[in-house]
CSV table of N, CA and C in Angstrom, one decimal:
chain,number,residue,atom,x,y,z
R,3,UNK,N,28.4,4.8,-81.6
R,3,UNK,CA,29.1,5.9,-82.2
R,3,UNK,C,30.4,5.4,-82.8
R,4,UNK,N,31.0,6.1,-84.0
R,4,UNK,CA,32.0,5.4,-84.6
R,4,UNK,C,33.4,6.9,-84.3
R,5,UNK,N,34.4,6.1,-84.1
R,5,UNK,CA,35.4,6.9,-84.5
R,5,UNK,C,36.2,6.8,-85.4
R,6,UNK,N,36.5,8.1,-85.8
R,6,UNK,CA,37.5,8.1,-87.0
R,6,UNK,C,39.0,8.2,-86.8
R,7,UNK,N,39.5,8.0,-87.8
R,7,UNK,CA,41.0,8.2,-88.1
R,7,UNK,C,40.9,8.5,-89.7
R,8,UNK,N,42.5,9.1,-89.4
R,8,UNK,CA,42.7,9.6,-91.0
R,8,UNK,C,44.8,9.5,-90.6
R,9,UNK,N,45.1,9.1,-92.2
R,9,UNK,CA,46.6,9.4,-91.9
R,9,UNK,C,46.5,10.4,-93.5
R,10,UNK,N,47.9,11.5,-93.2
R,10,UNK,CA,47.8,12.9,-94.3
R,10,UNK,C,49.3,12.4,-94.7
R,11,UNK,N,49.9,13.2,-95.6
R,11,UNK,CA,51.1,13.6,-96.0
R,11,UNK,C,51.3,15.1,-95.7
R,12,UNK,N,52.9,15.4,-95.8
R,12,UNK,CA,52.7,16.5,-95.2
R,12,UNK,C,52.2,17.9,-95.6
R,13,UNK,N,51.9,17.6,-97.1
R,13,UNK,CA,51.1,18.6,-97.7
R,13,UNK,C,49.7,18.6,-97.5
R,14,UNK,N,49.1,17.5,-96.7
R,14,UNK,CA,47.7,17.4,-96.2
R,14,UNK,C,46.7,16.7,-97.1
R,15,UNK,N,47.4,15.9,-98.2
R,15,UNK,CA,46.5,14.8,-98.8
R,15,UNK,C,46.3,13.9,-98.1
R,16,UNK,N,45.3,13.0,-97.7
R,16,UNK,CA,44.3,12.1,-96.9
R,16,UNK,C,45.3,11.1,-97.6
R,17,UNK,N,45.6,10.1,-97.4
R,17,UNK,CA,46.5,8.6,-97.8
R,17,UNK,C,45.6,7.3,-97.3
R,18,UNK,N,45.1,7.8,-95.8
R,18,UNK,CA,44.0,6.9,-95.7
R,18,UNK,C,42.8,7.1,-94.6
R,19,UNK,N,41.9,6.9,-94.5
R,19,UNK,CA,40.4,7.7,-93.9
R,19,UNK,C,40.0,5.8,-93.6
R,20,UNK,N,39.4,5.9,-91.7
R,20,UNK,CA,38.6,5.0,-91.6
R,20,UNK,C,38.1,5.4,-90.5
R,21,UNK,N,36.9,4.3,-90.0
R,21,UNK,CA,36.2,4.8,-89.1
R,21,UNK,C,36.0,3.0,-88.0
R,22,UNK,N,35.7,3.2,-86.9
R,22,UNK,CA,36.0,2.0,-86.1
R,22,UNK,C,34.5,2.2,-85.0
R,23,UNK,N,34.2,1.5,-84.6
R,23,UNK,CA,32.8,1.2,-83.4
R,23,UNK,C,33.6,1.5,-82.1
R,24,UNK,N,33.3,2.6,-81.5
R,24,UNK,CA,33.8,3.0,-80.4
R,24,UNK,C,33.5,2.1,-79.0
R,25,UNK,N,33.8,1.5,-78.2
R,25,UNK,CA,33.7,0.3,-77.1
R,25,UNK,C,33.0,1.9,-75.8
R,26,UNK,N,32.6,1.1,-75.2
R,26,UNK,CA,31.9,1.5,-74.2
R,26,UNK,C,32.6,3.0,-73.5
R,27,UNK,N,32.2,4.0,-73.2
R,27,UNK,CA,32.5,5.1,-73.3
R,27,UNK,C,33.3,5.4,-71.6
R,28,UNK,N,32.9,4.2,-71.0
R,28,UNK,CA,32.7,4.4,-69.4
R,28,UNK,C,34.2,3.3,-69.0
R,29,UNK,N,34.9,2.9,-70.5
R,29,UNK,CA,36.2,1.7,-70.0
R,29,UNK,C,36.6,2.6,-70.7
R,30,UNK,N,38.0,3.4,-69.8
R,30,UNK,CA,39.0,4.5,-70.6
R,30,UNK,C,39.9,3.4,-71.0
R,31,UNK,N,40.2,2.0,-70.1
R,31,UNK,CA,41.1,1.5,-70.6
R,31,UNK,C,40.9,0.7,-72.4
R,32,UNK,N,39.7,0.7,-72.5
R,32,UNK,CA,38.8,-0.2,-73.4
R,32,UNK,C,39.3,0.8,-74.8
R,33,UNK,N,38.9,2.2,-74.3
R,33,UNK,CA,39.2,3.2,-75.7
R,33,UNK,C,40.4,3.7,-76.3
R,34,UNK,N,41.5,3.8,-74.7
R,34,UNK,CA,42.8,3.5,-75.2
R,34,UNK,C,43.4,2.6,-75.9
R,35,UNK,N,42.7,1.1,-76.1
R,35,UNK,CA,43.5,0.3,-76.6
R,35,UNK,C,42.7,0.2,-78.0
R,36,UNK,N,41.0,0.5,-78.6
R,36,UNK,CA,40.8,0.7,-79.2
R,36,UNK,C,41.3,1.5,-80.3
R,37,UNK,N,42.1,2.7,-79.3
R,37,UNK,CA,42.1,4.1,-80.7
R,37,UNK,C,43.8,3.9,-80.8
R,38,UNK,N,44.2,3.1,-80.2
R,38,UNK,CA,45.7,2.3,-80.7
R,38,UNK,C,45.7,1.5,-81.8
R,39,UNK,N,44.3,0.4,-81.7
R,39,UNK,CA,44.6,-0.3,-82.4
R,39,UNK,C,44.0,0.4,-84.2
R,40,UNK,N,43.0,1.2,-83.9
R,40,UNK,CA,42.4,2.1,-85.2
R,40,UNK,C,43.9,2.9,-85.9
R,41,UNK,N,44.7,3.6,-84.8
R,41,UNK,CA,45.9,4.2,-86.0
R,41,UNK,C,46.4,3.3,-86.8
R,42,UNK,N,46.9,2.2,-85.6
R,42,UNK,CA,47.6,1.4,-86.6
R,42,UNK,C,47.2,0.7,-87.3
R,43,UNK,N,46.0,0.2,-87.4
R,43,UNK,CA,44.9,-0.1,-88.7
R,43,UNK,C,45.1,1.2,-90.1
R,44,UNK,N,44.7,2.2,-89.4
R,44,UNK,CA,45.3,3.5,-90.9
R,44,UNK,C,46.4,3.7,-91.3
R,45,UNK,N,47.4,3.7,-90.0
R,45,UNK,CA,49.5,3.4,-90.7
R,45,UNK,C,49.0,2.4,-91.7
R,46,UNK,N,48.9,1.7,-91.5
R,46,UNK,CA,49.0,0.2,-92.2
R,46,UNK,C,47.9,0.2,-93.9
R,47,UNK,N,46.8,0.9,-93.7
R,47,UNK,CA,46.2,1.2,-94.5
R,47,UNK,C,47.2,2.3,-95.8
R,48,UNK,N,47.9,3.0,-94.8
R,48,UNK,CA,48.3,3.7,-95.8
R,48,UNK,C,50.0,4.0,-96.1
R,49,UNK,N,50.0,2.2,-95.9
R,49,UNK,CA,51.3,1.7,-96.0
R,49,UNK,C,52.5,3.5,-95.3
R,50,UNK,N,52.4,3.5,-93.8
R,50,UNK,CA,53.0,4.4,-93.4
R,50,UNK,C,53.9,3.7,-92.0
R,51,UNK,N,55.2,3.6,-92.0
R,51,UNK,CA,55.5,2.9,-90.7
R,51,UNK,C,55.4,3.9,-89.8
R,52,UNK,N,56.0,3.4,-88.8
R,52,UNK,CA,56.3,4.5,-87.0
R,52,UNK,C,57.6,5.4,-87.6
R,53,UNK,N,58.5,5.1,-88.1
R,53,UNK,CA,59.6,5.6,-88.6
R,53,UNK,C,59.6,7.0,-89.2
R,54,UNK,N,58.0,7.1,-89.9
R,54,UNK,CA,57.7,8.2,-90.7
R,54,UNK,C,57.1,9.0,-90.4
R,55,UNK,N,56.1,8.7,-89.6
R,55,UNK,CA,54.9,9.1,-88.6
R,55,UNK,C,55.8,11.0,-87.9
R,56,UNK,N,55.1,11.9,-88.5
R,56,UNK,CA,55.8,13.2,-88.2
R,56,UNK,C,54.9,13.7,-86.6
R,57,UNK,N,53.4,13.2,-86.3
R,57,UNK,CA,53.1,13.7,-85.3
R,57,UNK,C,51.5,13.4,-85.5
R,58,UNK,N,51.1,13.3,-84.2
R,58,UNK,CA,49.6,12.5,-84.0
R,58,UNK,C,48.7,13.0,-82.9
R,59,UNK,N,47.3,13.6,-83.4
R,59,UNK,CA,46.1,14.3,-82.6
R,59,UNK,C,45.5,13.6,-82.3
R,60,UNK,N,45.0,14.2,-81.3
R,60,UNK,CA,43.2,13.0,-80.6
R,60,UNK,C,42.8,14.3,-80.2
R,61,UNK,N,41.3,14.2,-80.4
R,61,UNK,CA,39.9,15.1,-80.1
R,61,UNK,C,39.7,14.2,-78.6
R,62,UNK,N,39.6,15.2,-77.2
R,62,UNK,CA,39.1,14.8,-76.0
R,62,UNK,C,38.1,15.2,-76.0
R,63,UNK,N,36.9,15.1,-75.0
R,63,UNK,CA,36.0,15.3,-74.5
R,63,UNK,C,35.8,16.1,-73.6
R,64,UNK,N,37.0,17.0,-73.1
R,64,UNK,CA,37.0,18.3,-72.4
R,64,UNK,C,38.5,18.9,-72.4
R,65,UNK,N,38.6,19.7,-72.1
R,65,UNK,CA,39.7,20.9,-72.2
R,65,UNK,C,40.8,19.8,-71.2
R,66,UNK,N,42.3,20.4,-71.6
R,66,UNK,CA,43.4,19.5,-71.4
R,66,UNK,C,44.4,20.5,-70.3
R,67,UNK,N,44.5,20.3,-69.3
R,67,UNK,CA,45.4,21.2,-68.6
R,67,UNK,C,46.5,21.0,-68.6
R,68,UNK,N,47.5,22.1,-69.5
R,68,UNK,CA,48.7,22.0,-70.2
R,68,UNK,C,49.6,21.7,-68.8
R,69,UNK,N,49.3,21.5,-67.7
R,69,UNK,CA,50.3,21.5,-66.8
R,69,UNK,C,50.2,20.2,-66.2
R,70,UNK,N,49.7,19.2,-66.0
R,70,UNK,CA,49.3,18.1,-65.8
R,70,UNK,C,48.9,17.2,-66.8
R,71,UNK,N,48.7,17.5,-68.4
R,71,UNK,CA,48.3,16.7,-69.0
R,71,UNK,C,46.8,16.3,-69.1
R,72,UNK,N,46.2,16.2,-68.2
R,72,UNK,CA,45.0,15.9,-67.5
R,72,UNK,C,44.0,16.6,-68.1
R,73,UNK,N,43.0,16.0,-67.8
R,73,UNK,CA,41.6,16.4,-68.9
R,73,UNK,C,41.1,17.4,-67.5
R,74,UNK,N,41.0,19.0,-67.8
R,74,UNK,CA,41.0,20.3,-66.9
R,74,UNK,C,39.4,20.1,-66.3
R,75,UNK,N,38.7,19.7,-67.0
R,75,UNK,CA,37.1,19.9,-66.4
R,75,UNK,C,36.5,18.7,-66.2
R,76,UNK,N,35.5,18.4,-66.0
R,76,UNK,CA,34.5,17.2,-65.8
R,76,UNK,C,33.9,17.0,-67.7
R,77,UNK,N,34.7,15.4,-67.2
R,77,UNK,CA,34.4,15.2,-68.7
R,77,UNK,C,33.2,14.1,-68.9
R,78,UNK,N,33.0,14.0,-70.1
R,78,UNK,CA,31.5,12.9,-70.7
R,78,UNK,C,32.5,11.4,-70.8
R,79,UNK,N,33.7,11.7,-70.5
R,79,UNK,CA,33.7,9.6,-70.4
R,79,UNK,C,34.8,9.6,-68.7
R,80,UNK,N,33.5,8.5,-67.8
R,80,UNK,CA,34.0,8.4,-66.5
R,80,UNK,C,36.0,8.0,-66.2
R,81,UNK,N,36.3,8.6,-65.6
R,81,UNK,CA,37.5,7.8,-65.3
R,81,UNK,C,38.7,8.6,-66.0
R,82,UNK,N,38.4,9.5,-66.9
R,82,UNK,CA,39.4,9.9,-67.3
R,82,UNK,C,39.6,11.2,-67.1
């Protein structure tokens, strides 16, 4: 499975779109460093520093309990 990234402007024009080979679904620590290393692959792609960076999403794999942060249900990747 591949994941994506995308960096916008704040009017919502795409600046840069890629996609990366997702590491084993069952190492949370493997995906967090993966999907670190994919933004900043796209900052970079779309010549954007940290400086400018207004705010940043991720899609989980189950519902997020606003009070803990914490992934609320039983989720599809172990450990997290």
């Amino acid at each position: 499975a591949a994941s994506p990234a995308a960096v916008s402007d704040l009017a919502g024009a795409v600046r840069a779109e890629l996609d990366s080979p997702s590491p084993d679904p069952g190492d949370a620590d493997a995906l967090i460093a993966a999907t670190a290393s994919l933004v900043e692959r796209a900052l970079g792609q779309a010549a954007v520093g940290h400086d400018h960076l207004v705010g940043a999403t991720a899609a989980v794999p189950a519902p997020v309990d606003r009070g803990t942060g914490r992934l609320g249900a039983e989720s599809c990747i172990p450990g997290l």
